[in-house]
Structure formats: structure tokens, C-alpha cells
Coordinates of C-alpha atoms in Angstrom, one line a residue:
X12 CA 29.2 8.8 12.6
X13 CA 27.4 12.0 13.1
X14 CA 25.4 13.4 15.3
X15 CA 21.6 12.8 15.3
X16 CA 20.6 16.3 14.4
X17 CA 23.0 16.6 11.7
X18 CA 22.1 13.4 9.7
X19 CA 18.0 14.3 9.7
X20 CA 19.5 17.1 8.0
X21 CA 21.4 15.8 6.0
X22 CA 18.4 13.1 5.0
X23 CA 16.2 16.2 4.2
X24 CA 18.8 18.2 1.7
X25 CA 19.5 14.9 0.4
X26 CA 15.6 14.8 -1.3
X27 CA 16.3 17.5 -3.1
X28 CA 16.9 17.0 -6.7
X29 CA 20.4 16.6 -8.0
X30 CA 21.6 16.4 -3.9
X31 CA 22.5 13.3 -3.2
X32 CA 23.9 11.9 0.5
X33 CA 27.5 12.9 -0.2
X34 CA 26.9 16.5 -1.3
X35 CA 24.1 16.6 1.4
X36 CA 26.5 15.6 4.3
X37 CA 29.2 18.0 2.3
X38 CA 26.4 21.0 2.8
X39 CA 25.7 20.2 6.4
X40 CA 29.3 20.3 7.5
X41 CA 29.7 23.1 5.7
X42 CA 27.2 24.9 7.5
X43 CA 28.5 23.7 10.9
X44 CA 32.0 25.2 10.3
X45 CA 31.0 28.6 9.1
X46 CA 29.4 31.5 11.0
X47 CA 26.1 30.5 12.8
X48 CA 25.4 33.6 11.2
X49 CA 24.7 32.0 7.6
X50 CA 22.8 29.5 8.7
X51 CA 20.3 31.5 10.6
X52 CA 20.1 33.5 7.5
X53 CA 19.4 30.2 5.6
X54 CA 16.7 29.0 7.9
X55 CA 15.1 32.2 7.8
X56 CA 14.3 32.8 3.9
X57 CA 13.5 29.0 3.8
X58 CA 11.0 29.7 6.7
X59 CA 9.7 32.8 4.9
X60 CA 9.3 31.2 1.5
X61 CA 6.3 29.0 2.1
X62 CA 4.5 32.4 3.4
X63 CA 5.0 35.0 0.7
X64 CA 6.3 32.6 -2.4
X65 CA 3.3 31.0 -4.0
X66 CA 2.5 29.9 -7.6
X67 CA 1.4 32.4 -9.8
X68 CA -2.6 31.9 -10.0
X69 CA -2.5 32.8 -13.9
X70 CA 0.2 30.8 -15.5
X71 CA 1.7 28.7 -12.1
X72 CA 5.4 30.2 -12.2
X73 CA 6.8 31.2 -8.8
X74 CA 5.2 34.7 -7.5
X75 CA 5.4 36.7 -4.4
X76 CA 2.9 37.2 -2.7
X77 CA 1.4 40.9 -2.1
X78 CA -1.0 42.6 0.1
X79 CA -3.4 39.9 1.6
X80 CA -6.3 39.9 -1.3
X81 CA -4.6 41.1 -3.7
X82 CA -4.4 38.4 -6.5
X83 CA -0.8 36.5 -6.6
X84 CA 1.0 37.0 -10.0
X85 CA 4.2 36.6 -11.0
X86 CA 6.4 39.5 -12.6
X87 CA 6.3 38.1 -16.3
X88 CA 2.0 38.3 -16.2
X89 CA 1.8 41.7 -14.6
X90 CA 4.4 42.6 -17.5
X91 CA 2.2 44.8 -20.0
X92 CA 5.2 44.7 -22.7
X93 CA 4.5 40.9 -23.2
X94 CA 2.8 39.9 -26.1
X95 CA -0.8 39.0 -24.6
X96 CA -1.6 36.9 -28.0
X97 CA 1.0 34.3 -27.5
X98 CA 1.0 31.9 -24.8
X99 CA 3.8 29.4 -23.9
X100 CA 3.0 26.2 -22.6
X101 CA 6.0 24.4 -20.4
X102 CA 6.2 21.0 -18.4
X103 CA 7.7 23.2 -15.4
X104 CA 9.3 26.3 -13.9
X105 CA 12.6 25.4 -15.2
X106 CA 11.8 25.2 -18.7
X107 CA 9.8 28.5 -18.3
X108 CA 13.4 30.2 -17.2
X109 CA 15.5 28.3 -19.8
X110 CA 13.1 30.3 -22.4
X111 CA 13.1 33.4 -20.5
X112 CA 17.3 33.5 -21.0
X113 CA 16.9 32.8 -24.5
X114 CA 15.5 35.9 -24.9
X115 CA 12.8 34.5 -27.8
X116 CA 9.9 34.5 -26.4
X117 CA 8.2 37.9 -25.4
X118 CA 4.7 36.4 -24.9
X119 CA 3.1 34.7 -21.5
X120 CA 3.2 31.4 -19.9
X121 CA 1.0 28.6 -18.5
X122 CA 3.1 25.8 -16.6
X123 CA 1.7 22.3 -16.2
X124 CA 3.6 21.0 -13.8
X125 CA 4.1 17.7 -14.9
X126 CA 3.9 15.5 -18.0
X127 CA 1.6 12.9 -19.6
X128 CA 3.4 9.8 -18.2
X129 CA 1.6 6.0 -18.2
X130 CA 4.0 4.6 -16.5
X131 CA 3.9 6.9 -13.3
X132 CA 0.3 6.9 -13.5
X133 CA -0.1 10.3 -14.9
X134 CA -3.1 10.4 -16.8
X135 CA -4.7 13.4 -18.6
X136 CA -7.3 14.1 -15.4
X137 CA -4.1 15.1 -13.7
X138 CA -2.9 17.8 -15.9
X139 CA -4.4 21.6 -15.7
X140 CA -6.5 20.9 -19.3
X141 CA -9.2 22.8 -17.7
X142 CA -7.4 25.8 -16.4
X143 CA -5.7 26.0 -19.6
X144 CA -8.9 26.4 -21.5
X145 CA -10.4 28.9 -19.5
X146 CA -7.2 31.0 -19.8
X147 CA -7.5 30.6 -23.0
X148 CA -11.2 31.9 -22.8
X149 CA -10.5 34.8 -20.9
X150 CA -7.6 36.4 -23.1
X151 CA -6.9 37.2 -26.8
X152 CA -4.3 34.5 -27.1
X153 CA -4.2 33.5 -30.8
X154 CA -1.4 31.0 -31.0
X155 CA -0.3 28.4 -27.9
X156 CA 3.5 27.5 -28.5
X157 CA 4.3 23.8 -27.1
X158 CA 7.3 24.0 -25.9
X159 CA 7.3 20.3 -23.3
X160 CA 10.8 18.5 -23.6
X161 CA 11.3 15.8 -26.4
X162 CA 11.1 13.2 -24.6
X163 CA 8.6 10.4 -24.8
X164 CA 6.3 12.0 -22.1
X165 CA 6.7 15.3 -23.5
X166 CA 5.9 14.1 -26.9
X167 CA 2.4 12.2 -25.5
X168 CA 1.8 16.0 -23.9
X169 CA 2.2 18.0 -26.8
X170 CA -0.3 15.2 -28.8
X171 CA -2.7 15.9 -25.6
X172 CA -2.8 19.4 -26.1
X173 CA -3.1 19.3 -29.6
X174 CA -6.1 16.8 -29.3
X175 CA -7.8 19.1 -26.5
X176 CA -7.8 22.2 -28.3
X177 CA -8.2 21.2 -31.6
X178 CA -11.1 23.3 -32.6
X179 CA -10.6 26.7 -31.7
X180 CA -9.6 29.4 -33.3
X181 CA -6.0 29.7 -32.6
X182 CA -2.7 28.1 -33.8
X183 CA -1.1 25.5 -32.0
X184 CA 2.6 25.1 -32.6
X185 CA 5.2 23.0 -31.3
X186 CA 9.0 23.9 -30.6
X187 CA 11.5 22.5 -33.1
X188 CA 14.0 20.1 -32.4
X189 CA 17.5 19.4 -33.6
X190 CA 21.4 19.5 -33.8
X191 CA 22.5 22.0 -30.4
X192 CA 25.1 24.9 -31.4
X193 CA 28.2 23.4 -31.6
X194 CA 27.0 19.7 -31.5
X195 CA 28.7 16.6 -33.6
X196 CA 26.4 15.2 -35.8
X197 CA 27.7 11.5 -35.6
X198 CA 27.0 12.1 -31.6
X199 CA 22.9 13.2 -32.2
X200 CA 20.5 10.4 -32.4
X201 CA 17.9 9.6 -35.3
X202 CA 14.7 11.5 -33.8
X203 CA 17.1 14.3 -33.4
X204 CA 18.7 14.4 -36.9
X205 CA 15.4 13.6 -38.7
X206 CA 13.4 16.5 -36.8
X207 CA 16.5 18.8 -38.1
X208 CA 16.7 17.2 -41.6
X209 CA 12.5 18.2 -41.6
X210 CA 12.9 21.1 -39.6
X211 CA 15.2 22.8 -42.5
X212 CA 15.1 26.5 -43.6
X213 CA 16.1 28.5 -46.5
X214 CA 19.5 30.0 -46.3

């Protein structure tokens, strides 16, 4: 029903996550009946952000790349108001800026990419252990905050992590979990309400 051109298009937008082919095809004729003008704009920063976007080589959140040499870090590690003594560890760069809004954490980060998961044949080998450790031997961190999703993976992570650097001399926490703001209890499930029940705090 469409041209050639216009479905490999849409094919592409529709592997990106959350895009499937009906909101793919609805981008691409969207782009059609505007202004070339947008989608040469378009094109262009999507051209230009496999040159000067890279991953941050200290904690693997999204930097820009600077004068050719120059080591590529992202705005949060060249931050000197951060807290170098605690470090954040997240499953990706999503969770990183879900922190970041929060406004809690004022420490650094080190993203993993991924999680522990069997079933997708992620192992341990495939996770940054090693990089992790060696930031951890270069700086004066002195407590790592897990912060993976509580999920099953993210659960068999956090008990990685805890296993690997079990040992040294630093604190290893893990976030808390429990009823959102504004949430029904009747609607939260029993790992949720027993993690808030346990969780609990003076008033």
C-alpha cells in the first residue's frame, strides 16, 4: 500500500522500543506531509549522533564527545559537586535519569547495561563486574547503592553484586521497595506489601 522507500522506514522506526508498525507508519506519514525541512533536520542529528554521542567511559551514561583525545565523560562525572563516595549502580540509562529527576541522589553512577537473566542467556561473564571493580579501585567510593528494578532479573543482579563485592571495605545497599505515592494497597502485590511492611520507619 505504500511506497517501497516509505515501508523500509517504516520497518526501521518500528524496532524501536515502544514503536510499533501502526505508530511507525503514523511517524513516516507524518514526516511526508510536513516541511522537508524537518526531516532533513531529523536525518541530520540522527547522522551526527553516532559521531559525537558515545557512552561515558567512566560510568556508561550517554556523553558527548569532545576534542579528539580528550577522554569522553558525561556531564554528571565531570560534576565536582557530586558526592565522589557514593556510587549508584543501574540496569540502564533510563533508570539513571529516573533517579536523576528524583532529585535524591547527589553521588555518581555506573550503568550495566543489562541484567542477570538465564533465560536470555545472560550470564555473569556478560555484565561489566570487572570494570566495576576497578572503578571501585580507583575512587574513594565507600558505599555502592543497588538500585536494578525489582524484578526477578533485577533481584538475581543485586544478589550478584552483592556476592562480587563482598569483601571490601565499603557498604553495599540496595533500594527499597514498596507501596507508590498515591497507590491502593488491595492493588499492590505480596513482594511489594511485605518489602513495605519490612521496609517501615519511625514516624
Amino acid at each position: 500500500m505504500l511506497p517501497e522507500r516509505l515501508t523500509r522506514l517504516v520497518t526501521l522506526l518500528s524496532r524501536l522500543p515502544g514503536v510499533g508498525e501502526k505508530t511507525a507508519q503514523r511517524f513516516v506519514l507524518f514526516l511526508v506531509a510536513q516541511d522537508s525541512d524537518l526531516s532533513r533536520r531529523l536525518a541530520e542529528e540522527l547522522v551526527s549522533m553516532s559521531t559525537h554521542l558515545r557512552a561515558c567511559e567512566r560510568c556508561g551514561h550517554v556523553a558527548e564527545v569532545g576534542e579528539p583525545g580528550a577522554p569522553v565523560w558525561c556531564s554528571i562525572c565531570l560534576d565536582n559537586k557530586r558526592d565522589p563516595r557514593l556510587l549508584c549502580v543501574v540496569a540502564k540509562v533510563q533508570d539513571l535519569l529516573a533517579i536523576e529527576r528524583s532529585g535524591a541522589m547527589r553521588g555518581r553512577y555506573f550503568v550495566l547495561g543489562k541484567l542477570l537473566s538465564p533465560l536470555e542467556g545472560i550470564g555473569p561473564e556478560d555484565l561489566p563486574l570487572e570494570t566495576l571493580k576497578r572503578r571501585l579501585d580507583e575512587h574513594e567510593i565507600v558505599e555502592v547503592v543497588v538500585a536494578t528494578p525489582p524484578s526477578v532479573d533485577g533481584e538475581a543482579t543485586a544478589l550478584l553484586l552483592a556476592r562480587e563485592l563482598a569483601g571490601r571495605k565499603l557498604r553495599v545497599s540496595r533500594i527499597a521497595s514498596g507501596v507508590p505515592h498515591g497507590g491502593d494497597l488491595e492493588f499492590a502485590d505480596q513482594i511489594t506489601l511485605g518489602r513495605a511492611i519490612e521496609g517501615r520507619k519511625d514516624l
